Coordinates of C-alpha atoms in Angstrom, one line a residue:
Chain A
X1 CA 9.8 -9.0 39.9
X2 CA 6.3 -8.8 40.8
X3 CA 2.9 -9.2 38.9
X4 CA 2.9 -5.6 37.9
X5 CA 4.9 -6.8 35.4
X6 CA 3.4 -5.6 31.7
X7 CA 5.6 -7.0 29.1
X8 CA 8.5 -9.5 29.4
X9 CA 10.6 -11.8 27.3
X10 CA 11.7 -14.8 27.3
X11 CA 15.3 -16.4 25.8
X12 CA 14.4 -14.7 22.9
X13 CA 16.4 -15.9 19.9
X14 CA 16.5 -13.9 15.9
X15 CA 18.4 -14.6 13.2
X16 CA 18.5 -13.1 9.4
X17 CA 18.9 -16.8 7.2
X18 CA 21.8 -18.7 8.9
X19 CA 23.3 -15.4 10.9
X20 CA 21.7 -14.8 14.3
X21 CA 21.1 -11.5 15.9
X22 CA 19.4 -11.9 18.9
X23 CA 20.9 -14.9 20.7
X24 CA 18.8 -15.8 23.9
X25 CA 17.5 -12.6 25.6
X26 CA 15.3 -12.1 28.7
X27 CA 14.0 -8.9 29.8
X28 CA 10.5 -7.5 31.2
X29 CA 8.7 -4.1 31.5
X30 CA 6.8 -3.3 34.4
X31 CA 3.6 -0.9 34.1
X32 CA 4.4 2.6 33.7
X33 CA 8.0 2.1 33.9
X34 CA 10.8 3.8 31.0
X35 CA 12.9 0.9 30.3
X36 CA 15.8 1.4 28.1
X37 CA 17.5 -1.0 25.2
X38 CA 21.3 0.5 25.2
X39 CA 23.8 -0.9 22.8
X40 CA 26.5 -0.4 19.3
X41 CA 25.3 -0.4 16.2
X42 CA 24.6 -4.4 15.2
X43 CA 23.8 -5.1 19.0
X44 CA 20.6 -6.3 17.5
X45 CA 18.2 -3.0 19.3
X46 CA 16.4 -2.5 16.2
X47 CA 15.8 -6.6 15.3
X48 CA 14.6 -7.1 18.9
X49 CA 12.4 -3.7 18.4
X50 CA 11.2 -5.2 15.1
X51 CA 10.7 -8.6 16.3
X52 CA 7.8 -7.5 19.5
X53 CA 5.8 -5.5 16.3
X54 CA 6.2 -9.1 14.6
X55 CA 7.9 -7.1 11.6
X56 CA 10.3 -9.9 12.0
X57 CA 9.5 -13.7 13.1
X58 CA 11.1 -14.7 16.1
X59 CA 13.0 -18.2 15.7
X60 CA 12.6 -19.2 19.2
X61 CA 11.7 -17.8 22.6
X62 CA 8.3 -16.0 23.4
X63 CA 7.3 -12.3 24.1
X64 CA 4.4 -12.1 26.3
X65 CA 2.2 -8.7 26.7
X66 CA -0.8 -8.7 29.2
X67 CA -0.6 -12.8 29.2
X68 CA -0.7 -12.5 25.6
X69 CA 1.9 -14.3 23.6
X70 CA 2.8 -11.9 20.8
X71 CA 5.7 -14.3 18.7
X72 CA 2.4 -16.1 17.0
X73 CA 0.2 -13.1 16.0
X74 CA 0.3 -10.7 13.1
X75 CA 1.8 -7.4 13.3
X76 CA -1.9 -5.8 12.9
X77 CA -2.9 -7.5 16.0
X78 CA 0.1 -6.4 18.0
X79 CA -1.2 -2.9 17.3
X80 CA -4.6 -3.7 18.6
X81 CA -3.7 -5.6 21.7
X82 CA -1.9 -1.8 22.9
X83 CA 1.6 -2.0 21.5
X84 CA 2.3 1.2 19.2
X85 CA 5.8 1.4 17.4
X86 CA 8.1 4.3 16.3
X87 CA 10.4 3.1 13.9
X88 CA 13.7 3.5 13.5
X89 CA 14.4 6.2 10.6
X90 CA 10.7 7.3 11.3
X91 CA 9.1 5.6 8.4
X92 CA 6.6 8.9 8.1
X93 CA 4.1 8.6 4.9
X94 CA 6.2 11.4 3.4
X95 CA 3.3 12.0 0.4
X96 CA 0.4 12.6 2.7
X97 CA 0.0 15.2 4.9
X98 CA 0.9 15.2 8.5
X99 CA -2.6 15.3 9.6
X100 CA -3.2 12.2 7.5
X101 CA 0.0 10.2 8.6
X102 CA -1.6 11.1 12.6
X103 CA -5.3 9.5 11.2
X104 CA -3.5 6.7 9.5
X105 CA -2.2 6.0 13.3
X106 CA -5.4 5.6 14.8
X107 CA -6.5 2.9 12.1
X108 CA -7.2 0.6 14.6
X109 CA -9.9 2.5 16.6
X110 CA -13.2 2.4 14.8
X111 CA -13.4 6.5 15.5
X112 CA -10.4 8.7 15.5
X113 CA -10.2 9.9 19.3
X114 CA -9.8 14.3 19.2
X115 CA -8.9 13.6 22.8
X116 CA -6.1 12.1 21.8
X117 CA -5.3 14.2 18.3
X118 CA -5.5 17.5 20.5
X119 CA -3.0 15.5 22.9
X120 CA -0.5 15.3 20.1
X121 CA -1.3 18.9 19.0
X122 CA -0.5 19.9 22.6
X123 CA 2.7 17.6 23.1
X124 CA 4.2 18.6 19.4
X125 CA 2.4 22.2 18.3
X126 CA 4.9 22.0 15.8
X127 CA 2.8 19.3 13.9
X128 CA -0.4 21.1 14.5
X129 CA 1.2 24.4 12.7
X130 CA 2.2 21.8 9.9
X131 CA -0.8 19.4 9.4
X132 CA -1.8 20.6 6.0
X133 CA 1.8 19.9 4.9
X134 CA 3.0 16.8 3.2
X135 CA 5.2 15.1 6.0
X136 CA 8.1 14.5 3.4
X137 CA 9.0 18.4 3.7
X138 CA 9.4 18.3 7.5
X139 CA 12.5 18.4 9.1
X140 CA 14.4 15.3 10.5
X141 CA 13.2 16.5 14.1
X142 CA 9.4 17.6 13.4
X143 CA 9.5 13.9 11.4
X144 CA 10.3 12.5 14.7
X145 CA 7.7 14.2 16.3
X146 CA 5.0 13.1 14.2
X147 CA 6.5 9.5 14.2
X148 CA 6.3 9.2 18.1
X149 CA 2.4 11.2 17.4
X150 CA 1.2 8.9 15.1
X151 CA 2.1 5.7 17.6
X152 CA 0.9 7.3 19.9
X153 CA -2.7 7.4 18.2
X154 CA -4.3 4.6 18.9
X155 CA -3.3 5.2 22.6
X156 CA -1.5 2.4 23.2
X157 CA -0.5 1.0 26.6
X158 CA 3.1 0.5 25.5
X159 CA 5.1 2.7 23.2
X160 CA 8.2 1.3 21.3
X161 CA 10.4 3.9 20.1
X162 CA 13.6 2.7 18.1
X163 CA 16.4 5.9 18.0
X164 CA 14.1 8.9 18.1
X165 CA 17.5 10.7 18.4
X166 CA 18.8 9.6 15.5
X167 CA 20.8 12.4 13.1
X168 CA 18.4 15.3 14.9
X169 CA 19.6 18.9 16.2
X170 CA 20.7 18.0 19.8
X171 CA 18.1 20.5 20.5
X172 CA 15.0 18.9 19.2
X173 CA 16.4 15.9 20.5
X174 CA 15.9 17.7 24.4
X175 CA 12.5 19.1 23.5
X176 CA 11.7 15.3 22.2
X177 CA 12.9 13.8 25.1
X178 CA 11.2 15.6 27.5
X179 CA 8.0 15.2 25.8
X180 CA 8.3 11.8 26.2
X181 CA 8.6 12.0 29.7
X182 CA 5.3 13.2 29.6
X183 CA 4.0 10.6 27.9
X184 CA 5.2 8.4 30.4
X185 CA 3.8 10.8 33.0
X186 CA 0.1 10.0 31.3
X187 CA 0.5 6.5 32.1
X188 CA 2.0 4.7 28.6
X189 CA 4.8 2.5 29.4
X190 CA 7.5 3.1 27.5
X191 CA 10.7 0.8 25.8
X192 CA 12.8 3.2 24.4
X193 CA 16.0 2.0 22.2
X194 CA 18.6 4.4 22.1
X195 CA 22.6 5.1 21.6
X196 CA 22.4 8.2 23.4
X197 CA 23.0 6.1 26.1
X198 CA 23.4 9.5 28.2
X199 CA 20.3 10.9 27.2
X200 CA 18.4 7.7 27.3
X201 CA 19.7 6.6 31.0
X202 CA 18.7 10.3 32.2
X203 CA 15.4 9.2 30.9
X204 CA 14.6 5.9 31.7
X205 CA 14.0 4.3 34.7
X206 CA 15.9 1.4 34.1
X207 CA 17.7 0.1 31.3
X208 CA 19.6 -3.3 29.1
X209 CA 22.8 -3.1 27.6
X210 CA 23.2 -5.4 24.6
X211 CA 25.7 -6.1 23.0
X212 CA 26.0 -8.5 19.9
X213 CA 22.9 -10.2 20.3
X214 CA 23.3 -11.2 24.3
X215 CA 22.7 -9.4 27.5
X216 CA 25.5 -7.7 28.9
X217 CA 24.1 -5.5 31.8
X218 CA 21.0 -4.7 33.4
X219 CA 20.2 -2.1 36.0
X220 CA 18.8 0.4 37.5
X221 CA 19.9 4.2 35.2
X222 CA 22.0 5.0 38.6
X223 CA 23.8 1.6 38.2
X224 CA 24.2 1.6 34.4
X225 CA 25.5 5.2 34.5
X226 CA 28.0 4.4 37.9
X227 CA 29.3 1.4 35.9
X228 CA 32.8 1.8 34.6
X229 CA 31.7 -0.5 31.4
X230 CA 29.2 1.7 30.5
X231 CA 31.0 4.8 31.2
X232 CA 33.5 3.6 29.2
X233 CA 31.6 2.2 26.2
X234 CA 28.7 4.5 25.4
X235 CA 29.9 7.8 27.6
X236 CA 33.1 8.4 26.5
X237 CA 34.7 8.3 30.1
X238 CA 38.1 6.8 30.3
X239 CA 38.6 4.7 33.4
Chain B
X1 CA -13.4 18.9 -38.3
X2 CA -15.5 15.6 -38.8
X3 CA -13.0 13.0 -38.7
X4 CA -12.1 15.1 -35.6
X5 CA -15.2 14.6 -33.5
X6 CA -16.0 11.7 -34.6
X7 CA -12.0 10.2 -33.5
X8 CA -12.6 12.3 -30.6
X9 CA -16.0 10.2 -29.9
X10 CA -13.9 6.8 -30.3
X11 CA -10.9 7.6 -28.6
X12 CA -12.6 8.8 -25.7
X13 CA -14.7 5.4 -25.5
X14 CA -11.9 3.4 -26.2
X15 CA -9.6 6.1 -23.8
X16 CA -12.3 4.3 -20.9
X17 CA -11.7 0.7 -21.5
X18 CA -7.7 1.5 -21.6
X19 CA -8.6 3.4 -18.2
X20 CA -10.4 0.5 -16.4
X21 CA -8.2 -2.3 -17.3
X22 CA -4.9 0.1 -16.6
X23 CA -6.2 0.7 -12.8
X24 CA -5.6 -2.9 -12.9
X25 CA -1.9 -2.5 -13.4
X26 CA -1.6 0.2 -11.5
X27 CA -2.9 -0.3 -8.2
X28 CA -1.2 -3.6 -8.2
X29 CA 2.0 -2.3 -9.1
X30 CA 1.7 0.3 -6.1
X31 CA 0.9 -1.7 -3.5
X32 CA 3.6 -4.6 -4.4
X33 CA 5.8 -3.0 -7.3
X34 CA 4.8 -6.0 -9.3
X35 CA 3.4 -5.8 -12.9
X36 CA 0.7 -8.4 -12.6
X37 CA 1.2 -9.4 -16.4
X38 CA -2.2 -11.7 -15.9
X39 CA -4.5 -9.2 -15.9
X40 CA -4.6 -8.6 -19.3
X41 CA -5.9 -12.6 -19.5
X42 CA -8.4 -11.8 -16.6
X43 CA -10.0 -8.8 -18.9
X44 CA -10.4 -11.5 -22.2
X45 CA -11.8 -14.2 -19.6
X46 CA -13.9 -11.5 -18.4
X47 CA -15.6 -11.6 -21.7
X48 CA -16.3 -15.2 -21.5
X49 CA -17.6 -15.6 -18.4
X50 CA -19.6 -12.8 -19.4
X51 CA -20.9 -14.9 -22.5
X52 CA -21.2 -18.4 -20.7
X53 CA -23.3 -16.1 -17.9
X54 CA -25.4 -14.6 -20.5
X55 CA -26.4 -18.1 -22.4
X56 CA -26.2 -20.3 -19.4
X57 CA -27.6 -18.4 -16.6
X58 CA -29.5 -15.7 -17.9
X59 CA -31.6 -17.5 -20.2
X60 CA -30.1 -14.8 -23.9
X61 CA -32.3 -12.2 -21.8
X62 CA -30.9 -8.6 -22.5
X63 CA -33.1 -6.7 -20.8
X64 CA -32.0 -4.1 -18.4
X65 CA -31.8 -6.1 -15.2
X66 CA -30.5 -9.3 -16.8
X67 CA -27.7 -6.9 -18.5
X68 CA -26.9 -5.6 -14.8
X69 CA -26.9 -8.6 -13.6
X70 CA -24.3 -10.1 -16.1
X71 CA -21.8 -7.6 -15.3
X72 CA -21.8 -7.4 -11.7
X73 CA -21.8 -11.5 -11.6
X74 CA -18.8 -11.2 -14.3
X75 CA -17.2 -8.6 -11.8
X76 CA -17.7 -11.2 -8.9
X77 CA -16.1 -14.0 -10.7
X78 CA -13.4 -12.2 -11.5
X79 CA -12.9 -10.9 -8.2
X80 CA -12.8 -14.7 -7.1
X81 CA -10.5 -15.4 -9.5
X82 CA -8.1 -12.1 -8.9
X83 CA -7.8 -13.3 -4.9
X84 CA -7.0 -16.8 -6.3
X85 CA -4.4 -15.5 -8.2
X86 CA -2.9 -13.6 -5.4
X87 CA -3.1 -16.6 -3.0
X88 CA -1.7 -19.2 -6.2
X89 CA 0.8 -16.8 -7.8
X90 CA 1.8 -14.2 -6.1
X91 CA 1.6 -14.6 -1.9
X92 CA 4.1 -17.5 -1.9
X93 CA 6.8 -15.1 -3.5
X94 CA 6.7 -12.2 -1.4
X95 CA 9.8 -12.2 -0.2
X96 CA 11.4 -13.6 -3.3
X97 CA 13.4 -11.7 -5.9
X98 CA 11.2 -9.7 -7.9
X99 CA 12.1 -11.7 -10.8
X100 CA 10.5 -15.0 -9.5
X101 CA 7.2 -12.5 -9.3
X102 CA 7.6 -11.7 -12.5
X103 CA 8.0 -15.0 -13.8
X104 CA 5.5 -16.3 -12.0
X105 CA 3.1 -13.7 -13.7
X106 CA 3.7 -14.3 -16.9
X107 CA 3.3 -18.1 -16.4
X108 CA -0.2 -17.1 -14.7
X109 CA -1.1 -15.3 -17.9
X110 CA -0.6 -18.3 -19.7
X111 CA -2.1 -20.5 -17.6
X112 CA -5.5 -18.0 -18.2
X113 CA -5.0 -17.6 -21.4
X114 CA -4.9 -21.4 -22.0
X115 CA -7.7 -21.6 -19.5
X116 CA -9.5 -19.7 -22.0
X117 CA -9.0 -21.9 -25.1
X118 CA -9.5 -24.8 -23.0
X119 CA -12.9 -24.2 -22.0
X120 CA -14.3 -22.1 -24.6
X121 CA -12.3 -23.1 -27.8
X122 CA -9.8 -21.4 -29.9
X123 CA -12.1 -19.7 -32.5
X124 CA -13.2 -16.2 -32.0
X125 CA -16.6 -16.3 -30.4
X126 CA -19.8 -13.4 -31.2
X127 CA -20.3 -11.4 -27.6
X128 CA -23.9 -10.9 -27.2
X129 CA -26.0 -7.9 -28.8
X130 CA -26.6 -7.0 -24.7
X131 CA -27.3 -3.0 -25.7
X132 CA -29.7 -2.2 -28.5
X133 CA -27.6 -0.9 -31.7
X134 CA -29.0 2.7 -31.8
X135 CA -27.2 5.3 -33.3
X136 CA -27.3 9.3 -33.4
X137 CA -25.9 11.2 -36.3
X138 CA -25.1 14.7 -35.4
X139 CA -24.3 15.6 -39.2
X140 CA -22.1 13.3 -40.1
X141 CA -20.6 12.2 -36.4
X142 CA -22.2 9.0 -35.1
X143 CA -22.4 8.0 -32.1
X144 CA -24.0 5.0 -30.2
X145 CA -25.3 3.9 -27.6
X146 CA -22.7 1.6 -26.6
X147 CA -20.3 4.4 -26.8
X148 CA -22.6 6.8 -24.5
X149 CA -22.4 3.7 -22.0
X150 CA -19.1 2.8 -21.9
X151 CA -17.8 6.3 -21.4
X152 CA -20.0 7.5 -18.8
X153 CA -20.7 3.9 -16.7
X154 CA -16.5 4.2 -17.0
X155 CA -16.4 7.4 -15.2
X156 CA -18.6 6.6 -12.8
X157 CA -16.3 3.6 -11.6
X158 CA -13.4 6.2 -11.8
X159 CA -14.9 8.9 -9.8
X160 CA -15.7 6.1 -7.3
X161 CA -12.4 4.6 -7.1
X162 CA -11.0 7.9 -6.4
X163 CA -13.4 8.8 -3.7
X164 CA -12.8 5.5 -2.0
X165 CA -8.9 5.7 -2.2
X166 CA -8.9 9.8 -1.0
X167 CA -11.4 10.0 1.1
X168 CA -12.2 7.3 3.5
X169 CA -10.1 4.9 6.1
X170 CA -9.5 1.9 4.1
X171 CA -8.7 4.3 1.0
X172 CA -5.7 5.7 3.4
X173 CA -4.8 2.3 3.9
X174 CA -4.2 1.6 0.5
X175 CA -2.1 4.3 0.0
X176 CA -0.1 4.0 3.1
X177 CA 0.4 0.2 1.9
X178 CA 1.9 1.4 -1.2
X179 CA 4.1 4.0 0.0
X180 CA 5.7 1.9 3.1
X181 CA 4.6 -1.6 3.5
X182 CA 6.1 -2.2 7.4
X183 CA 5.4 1.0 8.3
X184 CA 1.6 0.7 7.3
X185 CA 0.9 -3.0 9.4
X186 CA 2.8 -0.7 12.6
X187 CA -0.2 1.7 11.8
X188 CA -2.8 -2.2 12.6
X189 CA -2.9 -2.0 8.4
X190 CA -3.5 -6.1 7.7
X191 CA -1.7 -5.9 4.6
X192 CA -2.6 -9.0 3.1
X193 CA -6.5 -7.7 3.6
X194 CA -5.1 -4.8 1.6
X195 CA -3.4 -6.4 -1.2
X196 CA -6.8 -8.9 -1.9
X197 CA -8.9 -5.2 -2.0
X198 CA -6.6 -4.6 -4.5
X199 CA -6.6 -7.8 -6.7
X200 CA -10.9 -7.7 -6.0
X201 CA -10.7 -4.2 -7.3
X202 CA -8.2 -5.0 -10.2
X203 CA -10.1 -7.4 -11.3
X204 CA -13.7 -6.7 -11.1
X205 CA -13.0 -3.0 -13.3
X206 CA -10.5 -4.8 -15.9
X207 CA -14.0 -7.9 -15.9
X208 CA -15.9 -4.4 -16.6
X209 CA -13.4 -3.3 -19.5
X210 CA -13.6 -7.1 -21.0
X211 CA -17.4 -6.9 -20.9
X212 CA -17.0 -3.5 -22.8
X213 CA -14.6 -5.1 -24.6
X214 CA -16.9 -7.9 -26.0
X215 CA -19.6 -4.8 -26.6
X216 CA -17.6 -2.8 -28.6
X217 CA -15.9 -4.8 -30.8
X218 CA -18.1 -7.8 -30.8
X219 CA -15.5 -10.4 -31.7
X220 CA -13.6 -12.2 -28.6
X221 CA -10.8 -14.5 -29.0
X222 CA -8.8 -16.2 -26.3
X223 CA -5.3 -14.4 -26.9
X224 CA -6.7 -11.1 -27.1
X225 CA -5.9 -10.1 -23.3
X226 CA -2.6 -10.1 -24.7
X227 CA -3.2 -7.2 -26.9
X228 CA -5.8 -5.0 -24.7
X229 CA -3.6 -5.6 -21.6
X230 CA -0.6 -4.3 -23.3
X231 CA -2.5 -1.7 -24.3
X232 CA -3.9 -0.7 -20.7
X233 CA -0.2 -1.1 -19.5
X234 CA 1.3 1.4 -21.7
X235 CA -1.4 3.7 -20.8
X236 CA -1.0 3.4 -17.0
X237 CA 2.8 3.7 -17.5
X238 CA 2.1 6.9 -19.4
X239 CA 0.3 8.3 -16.7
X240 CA 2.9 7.4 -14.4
X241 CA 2.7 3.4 -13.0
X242 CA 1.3 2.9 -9.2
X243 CA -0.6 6.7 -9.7
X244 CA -4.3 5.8 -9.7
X245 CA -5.3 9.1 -11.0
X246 CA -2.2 8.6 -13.6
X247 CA -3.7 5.1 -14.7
X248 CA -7.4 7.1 -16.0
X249 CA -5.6 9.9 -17.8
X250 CA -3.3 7.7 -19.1
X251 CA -5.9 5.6 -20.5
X252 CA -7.8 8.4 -22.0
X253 CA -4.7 10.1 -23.8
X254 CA -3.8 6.5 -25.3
X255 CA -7.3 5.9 -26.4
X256 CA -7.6 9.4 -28.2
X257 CA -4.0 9.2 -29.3
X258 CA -5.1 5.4 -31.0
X259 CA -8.1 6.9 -32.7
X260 CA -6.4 10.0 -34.5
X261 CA -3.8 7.9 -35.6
X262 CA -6.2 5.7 -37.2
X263 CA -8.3 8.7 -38.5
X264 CA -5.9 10.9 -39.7
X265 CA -2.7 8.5 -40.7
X266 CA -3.8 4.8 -40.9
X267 CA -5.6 2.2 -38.4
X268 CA -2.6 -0.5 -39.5
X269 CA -0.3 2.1 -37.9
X270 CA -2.0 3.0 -34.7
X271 CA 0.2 0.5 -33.0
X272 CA 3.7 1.6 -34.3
X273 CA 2.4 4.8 -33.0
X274 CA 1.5 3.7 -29.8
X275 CA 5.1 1.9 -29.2
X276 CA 6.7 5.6 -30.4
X277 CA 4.6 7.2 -28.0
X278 CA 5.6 5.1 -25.1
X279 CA 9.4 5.5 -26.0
X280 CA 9.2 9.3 -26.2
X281 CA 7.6 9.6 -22.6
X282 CA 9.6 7.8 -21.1
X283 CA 12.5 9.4 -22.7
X284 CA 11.0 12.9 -22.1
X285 CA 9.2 11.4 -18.5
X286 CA 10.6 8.1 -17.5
X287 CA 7.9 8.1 -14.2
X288 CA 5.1 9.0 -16.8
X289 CA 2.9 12.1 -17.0
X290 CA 1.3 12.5 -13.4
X291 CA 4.4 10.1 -12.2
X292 CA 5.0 8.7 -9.1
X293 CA 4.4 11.8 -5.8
X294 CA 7.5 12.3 -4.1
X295 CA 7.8 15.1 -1.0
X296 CA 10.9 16.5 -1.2
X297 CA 12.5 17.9 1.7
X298 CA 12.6 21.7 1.5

């Protein structure tokens, strides 16, 4: 690993009370890179996910971002240091509108960027059809899309997105996919949690299996989708 | 038709204080779906520290400035004390049950209220004559001053807080904060930044509604934030609890509701009538009038 190295960490350990699920994992993200978190349900995808926003307090390890160690600061700062987070289950404000879920994600800057709206516009128009319209009535996919929007509006270096798959038509979930290749393609780095593992490996430039709180692979996509444990575990191939 | 305008004159001024001290309730109870059961103490303090500042520090002047001055330093001690609270009472049991929250309230609102007594006595104390008694009879409806103040200085402080909380960036805040806590600090929302806005808020309108309080009815005692904050809870219930907008209709409806009750059936009954009102919303409308917003997926 070289010094291009963006985002890493460190024996990272989690646990809910006396139950730990995140026992001891390393991993890094390298500038502009699509690195993928693979994994069952209960691997521990989302706590790891919700432990770099600091929604959850790590219990021992670090998480380092641009030589900034993230385990002691506030979830606010995270945001402000370049780290933007799409959450699991989408979390959209479903009683405003969409436009003001997308101005509630650029809180951070002091003036909301029309660059960057017109970006979002362009990357979902779906959402720009619909920005009058209280986010709650969207569907599942177009609640996706203005999740991954409204992270994306305080452009942050690093996006984290947690299951953007998640119970959507398989076709949104190819028009979603490829529009986050072009996020990547505008420079954001991107961590992407997923159990499409298919879908996500096609993606991603590399990728971590995890499984039950612990490492269990790490590759290249190529490897991860040649390796008969994988194939086996998250493709459906019978070897 | 007399007793009419003239209720309708008292209930609307009384409708306002119910307003003030409900936004209290129910911005609180949006942004941490507690019902801060202190605030009625904070309103009756409110009224002290109003009287202590207008004896102490302002030397019994009432002119216009001095009267200005007592109410925006009541609404900034008020404030001091509301984040206290927070810090004391509340920020240590986030993550508990919601029962030790509640407990924890209640034992805050006797702590103020014992505050109270403590430092100014248990006798019922004379607020100060700070408005001049003048009175206008519009044959056979009078209304004064006070009223005229209370009612419109009221609306003013609504209109305001609604601008703030619709229209601008740290108003959006607030309302993402109430609708999805996590999901708000992932938007750089300090949270805890939001939730003492909303305690400084709380407080310094429901240290305006105990100053009116003191001005409309004259006598304070100690225990009364007991009965006025009961009062302003019904009313933002009945608008719907955690609905700003909710909380100031609420209010009003309450306060008008009181005073024809009183005017047309009997003043000893206006209470049983309140309590009857309260049951039948929430029968009829268990989330209140303007209730809680909810986007349902078409």
């Amino acid at each position: 690993m070289s010094d291009d190295i963006l985002f890493e960490i460190k024996d990272l350990e989690v646990s809910y009370g006396s139950i730990a699920a995140i026992k001891g994992i390393s991993l890094q993200v390298r500038k502009g890179e699509i690195v993928t978190i693979l994994g069952a349900n209960g691997a521990g995808k989302t706590t790891t996910m919700r432990t770099i926003s600091r929604l959850l307090k790590a219990k021992s390890g670090s998480i380092r971002f641009k030589g900034h160690e993230l385990t002691s600061l506030p979830a606010h700062k995270i945001v402000k240091l370049g780290i933007s987070h799409s959450p699991e289950g989408r979390r959209v404000f479903g009683i405003l509108t969409v436009e003001e879920n997308l101005l509630l994600g650029a809180f951070t800057r002091s003036k909301v960027d029309r660059n960057t709206l017109d970006w979002v516009y362009e990357l979902f128009p779906r959402l720009k059809e619909r920005k009058k319209q209280l986010a709650g009535t969207l569907s599942g996919g177009e609640q996706q899309m203005l999740a991954i929007g409204r992270a994306l509006m305080c452009n942050p270096e690093m996006l984290l997105l947690d299951e953007p798959s998640l119970g959507i038509a398989p076709i949104l979930v190819k028009a979603i996919f490829q529009q986050i290749k072009e996020i990547s393609r505008k420079g954001v780095t991107v961590l992407l949690v997923e159990q499409n593992a298919k879908a996500a490996l096609k993606l991603a430039d590399r990728g971590y299996v995890l499984d039950v709180g612990k490492i269990a692979l790490a590759g290249t996509s190529e490897e991860l989708l040649a390796s008969p444990k994988v194939q086996e575990a998250y493709l459906g191939k019978k070897h | 038709m007399d007793i009419f305008l003239q209720q309708l004159a008292n209930g609307l001024t009384i409708g306002s204080m119910f307003a003030l001290v409900a936004l209290g309730y129910t911005m609180v109870y949006g942004v941490m779906r507690l019902i801060n059961f202190a605030h009625g103490d904070m309103v009756a303090a409110s009224a002290f520290v109003g009287l202590t500042i207008y004896t102490q520090v302002m030397g019994q002047a009432t002119s216009l400035p001095a009267v200005i001055a007592i109410f925006l330093l009541s609404a900034v001690c008020m404030a001091c004390i509301g984040i206290i609270l927070e810090r004391v009472a509340y920020r240590p049991l986030r993550e508990a049950p919601r029962l030790s929250a509640v407990v924890s309230a209640l034992g805050a609102s006797l702590v103020i209220q014992n505050g109270i007594m403590l430092i100014w006595g248990p006798r019922m104390r004379i607020f100060p004559e700070l408005v001049p008694q003048v009175y206008w009879d519009f044959g056979g409806v009078v209304i004064s001053l006070i009223q005229v103040i209370i009612l419109v200085l009221s609306l003013v402080l609504m209109v305001a807080l609604y601008l703030f909380v619709e229209k601008t960036r740290i108003g959006a805040a607030i309302r993402a904060s109430s609708i999805d806590q996590d999901a708000a600090r992932l938007m750089g929302i300090n949270v805890n930044r939001i939730i003492a806005l909303i305690f400084i808020i709380g407080s310094s309108l429901g240290a305006v509604g105990g100053l009116f309080i003191g001005l409309y009815y004259r006598g304070i005692t100690f225990n009364m934030g007991w009965q006025y904050g009961l009062y302003a809870f019904v009313a933002a219930i009945i608008g719907g609890i955690g609905n700003i907008p909710g909380a100031m209709l609420g209010g009003m409806l309450l306060g008008l509701f009181n005073a024809f009750i009183a005017g047309y059936v009997s003043s000893t009954w206006a209470d049983a009538f309140t309590f009857i009102l309260l049951i039948v919303i929430l029968i009829v409308r268990p989330t209140g009038i303007l209730g809680e917003r909810v986007a349902e997926k078409v």
